[in-house]
Short mmCIF file of C-alpha atoms in Angstrom, two decimals:
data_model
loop_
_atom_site.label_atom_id
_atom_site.label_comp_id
_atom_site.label_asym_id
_atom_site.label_seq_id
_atom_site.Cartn_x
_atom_site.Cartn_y
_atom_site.Cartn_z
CA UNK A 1 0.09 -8.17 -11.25
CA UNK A 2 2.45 -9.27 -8.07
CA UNK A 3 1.56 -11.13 -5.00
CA UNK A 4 4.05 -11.68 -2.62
CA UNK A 5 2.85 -15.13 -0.94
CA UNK A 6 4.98 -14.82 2.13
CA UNK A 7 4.92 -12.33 4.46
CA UNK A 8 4.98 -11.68 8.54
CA UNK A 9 3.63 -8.79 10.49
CA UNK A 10 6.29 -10.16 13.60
CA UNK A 11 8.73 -7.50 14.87
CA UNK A 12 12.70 -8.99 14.19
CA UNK A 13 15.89 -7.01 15.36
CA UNK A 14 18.74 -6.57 13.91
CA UNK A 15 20.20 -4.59 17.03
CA UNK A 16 19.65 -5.28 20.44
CA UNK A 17 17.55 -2.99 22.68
CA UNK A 18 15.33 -1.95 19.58
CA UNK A 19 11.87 -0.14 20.24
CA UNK A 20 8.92 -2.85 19.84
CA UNK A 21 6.41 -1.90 16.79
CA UNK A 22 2.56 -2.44 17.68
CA UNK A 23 1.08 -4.98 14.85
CA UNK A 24 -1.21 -2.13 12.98
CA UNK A 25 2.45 -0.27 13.05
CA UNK A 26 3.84 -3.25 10.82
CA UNK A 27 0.55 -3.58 8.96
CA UNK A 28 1.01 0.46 7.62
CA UNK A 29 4.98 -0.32 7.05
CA UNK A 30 3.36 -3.59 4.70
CA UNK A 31 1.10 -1.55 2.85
CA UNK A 32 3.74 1.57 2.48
CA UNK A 33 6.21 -1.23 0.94
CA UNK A 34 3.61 -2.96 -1.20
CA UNK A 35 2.71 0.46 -2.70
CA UNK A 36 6.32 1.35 -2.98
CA UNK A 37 6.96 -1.88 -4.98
CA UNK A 38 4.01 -2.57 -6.76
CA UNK A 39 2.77 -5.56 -5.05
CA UNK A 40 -1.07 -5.82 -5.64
CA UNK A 41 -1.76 -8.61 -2.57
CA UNK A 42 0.56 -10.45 0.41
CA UNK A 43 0.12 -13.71 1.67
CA UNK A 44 0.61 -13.02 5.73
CA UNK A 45 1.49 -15.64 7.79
CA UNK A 46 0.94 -15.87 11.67
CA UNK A 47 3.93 -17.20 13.92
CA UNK A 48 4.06 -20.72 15.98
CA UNK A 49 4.65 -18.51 18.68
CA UNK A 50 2.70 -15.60 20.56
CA UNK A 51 4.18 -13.18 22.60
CA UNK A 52 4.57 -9.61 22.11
CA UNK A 53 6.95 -9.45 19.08
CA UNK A 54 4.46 -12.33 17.27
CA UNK A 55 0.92 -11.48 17.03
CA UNK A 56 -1.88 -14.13 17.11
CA UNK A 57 -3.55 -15.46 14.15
CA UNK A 58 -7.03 -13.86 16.23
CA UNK A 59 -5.14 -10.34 16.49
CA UNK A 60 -4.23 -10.46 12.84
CA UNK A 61 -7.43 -10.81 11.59
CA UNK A 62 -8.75 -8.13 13.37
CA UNK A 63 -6.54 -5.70 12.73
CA UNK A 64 -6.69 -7.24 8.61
CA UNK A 65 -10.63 -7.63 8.57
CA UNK A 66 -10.16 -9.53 5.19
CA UNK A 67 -8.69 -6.38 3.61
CA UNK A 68 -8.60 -7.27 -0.13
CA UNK A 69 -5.02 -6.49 -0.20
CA UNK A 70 -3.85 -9.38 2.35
CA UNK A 71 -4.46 -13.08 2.57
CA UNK A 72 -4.04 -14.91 6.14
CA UNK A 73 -2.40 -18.19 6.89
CA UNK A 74 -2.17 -19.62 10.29
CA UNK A 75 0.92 -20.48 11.57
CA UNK A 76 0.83 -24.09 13.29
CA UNK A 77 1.97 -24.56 17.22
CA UNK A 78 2.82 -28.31 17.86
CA UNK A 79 4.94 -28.33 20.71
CA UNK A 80 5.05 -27.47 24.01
CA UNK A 81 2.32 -26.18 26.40
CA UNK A 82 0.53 -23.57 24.35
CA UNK A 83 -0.42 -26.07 20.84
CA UNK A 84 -2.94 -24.92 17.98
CA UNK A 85 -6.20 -25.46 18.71
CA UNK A 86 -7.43 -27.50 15.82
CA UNK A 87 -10.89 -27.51 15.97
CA UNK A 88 -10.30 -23.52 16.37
CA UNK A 89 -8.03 -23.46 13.40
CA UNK A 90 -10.58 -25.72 11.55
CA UNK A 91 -13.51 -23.02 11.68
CA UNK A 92 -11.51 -20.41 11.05
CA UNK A 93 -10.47 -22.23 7.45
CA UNK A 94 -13.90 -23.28 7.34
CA UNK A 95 -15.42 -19.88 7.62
CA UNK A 96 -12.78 -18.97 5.20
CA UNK A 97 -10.74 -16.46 7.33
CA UNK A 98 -7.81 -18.42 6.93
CA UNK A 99 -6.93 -19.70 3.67
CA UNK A 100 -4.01 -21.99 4.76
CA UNK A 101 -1.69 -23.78 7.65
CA UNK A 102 1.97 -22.65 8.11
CA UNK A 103 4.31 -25.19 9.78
CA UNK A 104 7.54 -24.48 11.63
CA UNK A 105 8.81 -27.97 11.53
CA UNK A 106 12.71 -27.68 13.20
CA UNK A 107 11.96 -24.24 14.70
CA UNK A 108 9.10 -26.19 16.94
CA UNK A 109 11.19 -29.34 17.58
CA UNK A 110 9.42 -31.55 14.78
CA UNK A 111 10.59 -33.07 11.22
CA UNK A 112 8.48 -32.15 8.25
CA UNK A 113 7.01 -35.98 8.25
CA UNK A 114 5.82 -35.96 11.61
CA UNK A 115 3.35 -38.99 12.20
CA UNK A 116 1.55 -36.76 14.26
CA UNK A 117 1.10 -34.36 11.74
CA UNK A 118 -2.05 -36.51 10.13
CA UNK A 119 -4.62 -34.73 11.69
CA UNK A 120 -3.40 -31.64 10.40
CA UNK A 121 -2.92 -32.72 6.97
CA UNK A 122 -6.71 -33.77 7.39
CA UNK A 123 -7.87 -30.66 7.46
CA UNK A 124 -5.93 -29.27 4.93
CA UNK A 125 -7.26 -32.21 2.35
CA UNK A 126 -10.82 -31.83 3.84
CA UNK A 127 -11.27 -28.08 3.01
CA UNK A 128 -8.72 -27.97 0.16
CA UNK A 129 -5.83 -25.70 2.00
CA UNK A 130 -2.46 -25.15 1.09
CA UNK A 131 -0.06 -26.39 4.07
CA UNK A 132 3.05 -23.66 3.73
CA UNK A 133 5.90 -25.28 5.31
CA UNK A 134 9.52 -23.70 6.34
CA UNK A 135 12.34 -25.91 4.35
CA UNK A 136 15.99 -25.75 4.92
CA UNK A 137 18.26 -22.58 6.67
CA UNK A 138 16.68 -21.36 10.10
CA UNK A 139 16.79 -18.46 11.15
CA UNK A 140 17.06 -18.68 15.06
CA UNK A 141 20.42 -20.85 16.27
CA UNK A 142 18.01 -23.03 18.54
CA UNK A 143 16.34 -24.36 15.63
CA UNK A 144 17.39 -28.24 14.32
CA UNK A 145 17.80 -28.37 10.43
CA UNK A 146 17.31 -31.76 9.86
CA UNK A 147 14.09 -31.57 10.64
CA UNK A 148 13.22 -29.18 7.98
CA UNK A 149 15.33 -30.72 5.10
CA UNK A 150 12.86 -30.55 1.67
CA UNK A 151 13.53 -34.19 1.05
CA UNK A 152 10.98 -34.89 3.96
CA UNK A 153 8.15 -33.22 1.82
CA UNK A 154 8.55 -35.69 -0.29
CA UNK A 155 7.16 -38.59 2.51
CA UNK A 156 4.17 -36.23 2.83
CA UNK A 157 3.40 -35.38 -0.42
CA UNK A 158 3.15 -39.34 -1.22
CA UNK A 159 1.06 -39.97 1.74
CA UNK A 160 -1.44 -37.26 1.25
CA UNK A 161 -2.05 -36.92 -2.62
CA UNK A 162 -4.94 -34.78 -1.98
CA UNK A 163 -2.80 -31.99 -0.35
CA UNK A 164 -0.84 -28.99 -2.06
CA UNK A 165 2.28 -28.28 -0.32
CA UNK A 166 4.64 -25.18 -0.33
CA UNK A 167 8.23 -25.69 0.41
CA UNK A 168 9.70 -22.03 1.64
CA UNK A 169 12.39 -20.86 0.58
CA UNK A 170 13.35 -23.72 -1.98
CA UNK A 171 14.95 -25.52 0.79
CA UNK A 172 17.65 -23.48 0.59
CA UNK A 173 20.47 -24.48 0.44
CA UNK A 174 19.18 -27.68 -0.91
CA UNK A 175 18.27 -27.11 -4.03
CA UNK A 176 18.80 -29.75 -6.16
CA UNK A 177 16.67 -31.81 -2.84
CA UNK A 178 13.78 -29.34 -3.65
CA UNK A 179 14.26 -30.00 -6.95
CA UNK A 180 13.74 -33.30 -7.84
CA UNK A 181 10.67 -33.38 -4.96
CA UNK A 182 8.92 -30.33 -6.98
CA UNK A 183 9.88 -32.68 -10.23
CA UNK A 184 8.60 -35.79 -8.56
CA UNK A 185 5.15 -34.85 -7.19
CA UNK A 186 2.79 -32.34 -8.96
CA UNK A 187 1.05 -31.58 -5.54
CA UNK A 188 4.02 -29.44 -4.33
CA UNK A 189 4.93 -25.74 -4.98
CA UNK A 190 7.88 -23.68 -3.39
CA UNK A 191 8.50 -19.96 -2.99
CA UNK A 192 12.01 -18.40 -3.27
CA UNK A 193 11.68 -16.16 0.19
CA UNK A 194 14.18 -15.46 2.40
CA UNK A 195 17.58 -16.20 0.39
CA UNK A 196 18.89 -14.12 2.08
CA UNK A 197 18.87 -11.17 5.02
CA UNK A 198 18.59 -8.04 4.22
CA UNK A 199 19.90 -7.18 0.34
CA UNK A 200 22.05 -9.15 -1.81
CA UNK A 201 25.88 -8.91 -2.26
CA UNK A 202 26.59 -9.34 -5.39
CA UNK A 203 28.64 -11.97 -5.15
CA UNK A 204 26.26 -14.20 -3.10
CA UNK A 205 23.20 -13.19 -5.80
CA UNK A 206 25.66 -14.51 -8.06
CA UNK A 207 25.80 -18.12 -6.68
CA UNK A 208 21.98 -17.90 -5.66
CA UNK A 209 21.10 -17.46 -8.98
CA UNK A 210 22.99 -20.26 -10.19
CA UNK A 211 21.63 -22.74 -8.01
CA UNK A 212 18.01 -21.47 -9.01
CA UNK A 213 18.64 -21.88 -12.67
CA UNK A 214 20.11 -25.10 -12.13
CA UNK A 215 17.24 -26.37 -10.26
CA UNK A 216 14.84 -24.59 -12.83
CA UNK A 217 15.85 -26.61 -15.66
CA UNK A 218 16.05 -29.24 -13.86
CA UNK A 219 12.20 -29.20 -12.69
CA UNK A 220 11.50 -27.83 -16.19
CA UNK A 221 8.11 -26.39 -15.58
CA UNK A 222 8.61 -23.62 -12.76
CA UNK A 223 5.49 -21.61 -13.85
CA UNK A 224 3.20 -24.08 -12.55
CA UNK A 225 4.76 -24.84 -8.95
CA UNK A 226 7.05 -21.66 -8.23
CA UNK A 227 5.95 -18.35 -6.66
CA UNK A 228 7.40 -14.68 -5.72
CA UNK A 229 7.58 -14.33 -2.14
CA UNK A 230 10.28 -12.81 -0.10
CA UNK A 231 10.22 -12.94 4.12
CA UNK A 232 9.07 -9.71 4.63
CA UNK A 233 10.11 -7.88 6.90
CA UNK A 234 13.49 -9.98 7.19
CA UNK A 235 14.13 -8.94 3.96
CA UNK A 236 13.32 -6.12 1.75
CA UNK A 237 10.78 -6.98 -1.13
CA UNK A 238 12.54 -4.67 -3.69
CA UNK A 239 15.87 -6.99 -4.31
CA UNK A 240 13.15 -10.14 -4.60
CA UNK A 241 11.36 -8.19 -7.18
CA UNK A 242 14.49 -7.68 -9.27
CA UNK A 243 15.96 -11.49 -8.33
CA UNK A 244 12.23 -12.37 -9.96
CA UNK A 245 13.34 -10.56 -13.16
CA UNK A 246 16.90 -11.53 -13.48
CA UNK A 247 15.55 -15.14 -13.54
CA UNK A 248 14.33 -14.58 -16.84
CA UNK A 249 10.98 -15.90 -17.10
CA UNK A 250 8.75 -14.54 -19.87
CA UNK A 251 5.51 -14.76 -21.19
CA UNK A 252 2.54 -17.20 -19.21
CA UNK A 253 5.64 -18.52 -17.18
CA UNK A 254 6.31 -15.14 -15.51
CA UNK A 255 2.38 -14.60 -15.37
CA UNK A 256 2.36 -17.83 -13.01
CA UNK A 257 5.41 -17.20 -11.04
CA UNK A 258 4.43 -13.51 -10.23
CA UNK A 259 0.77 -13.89 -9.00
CA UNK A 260 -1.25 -16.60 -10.94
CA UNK A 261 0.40 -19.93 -8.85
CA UNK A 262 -0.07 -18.40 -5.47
CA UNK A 263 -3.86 -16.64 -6.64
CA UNK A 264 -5.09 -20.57 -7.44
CA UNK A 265 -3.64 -21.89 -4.32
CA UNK A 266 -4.51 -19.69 -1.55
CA UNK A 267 -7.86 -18.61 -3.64
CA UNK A 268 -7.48 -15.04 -4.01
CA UNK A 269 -10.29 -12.87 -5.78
CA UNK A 270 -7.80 -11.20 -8.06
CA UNK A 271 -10.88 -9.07 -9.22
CA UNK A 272 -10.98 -7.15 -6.05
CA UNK A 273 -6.87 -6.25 -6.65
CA UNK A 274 -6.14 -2.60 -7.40
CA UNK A 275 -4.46 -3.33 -10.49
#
């Protein structure tokens, strides 16, 4: 079994002037792939931002209507004039629609440890939510790095105990920072998504997969906090498939990497899965 805990159902361009895709357009080009690569279930995750290339978490769930196959986590707005409404986002988790919170910290103009974040974290401990949150490289220029460094999650993760925590993208390329805060606290978890755009060179695999091994042994246990994920559609899932194997793991450990990790956290009925 494979599910891919991080998805998006957002339209990105790699050229300028590109056609915009309608969301249930992006939700039959998810399926298609999943089917293509095996992937039983996808975590999707709703953008800080709604406009017409980012759908809102209201539109995504009724296009999804808790299909079996897909798993929704709200994407957090803290800034500016249009912020998440919480007591919104709270029934929403409540009802169980959403199974999660997805923060933008340095893409929204705030750090990871954010006092103001408390409330937030709240309702995460309160109805026992994973709070996904976007660690290291950014995609869009305007975005402030610092802000989303992985050692921050470590501030957080001591101050609310009762809260599980997903660093994305392993803090990339901090590793050895993710490392020693997935070492240090039990209560966080990272994904490897979005190493990349598009496919892997070979020669920047190469050095990718050195820095994950590193950080593996390091950590020592990676079945019980790591998890397959990959960006899409940023990237293609195939090459995070095959980056999943390369890696090695065997046995229970690649049972918990591939699907059992993220099926715990974000509570997914694995008996209503194709497979």
């Amino acid at each position: 079994m494979l599910i891919d805990c991080h998805v998006h159902l957002n339209n990105y361009y790699t050229e300028e002037g590109a056609p915009t895709r309608p969301t249930e357009a992006n939700v039959e080009r998810l399926f298609a792939e999943m089917d293509t690569q095996g992937i039983d279930h996808a975590v999707v995750l709703t953008s800080y931002k709604v406009d017409v290339d980012r759908p809102s978490v209201e539109h995504v769930l009724e296009i999804l209507a808790e299909d079996p196959r897909t798993t929704v986590v709200e994407g957090l707005c803290w800034r500016g004039d249009h912020r998440t409404d919480l007591f919104n986002m709270e029934t929403r988790i409540r009802d169980g629609l959403v199974k999660g919170i997805k923060l933008y910290p340095g893409y929204d103009q705030y750090a990871i440890n954010d006092p103001s974040l408390e409330a937030v974290f709240r309702i995460a401990a309160k109805h026992d939510v994973p709070v996904v949150i976007h660690t290291g490289d950014t995609y869009a220029k305007g975005a402030k790095v610092r802000m989303a460094h992985p050692l921050l999650v470590d501030d957080i993760a001591v101050d609310y105990p009762d809260v599980r925590f997903v660093m994305c993208h392993l803090g990339n390329p901090w590793f050895q920072d993710t490392a020693e805060v997935l070492y240090k606290n039990d209560n966080v978890f990272a994904d490897f998504s979005g190493l990349v755009l598009g496919d892997f060179t070979y020669e920047f695999e190469r050095y990718l997969m050195k820095r994950v091994e590193d950080m593996i042994a390091y950590m020592g246990d990676p079945g019980s906090q790591l998890m397959y994920g990959t960006d899409w559609p940023l990237v293609e899932m195939g090459p995070y498939v095959a980056f999943m194997e390369k890696l090695g793991f065997e046995g229970e450990t690649k049972e918990q990497v591939a699907w059992k990790t993220a099926a715990s956290l974000f509570k997914i009925d694995v008996s209503k899965l194709g497979r």
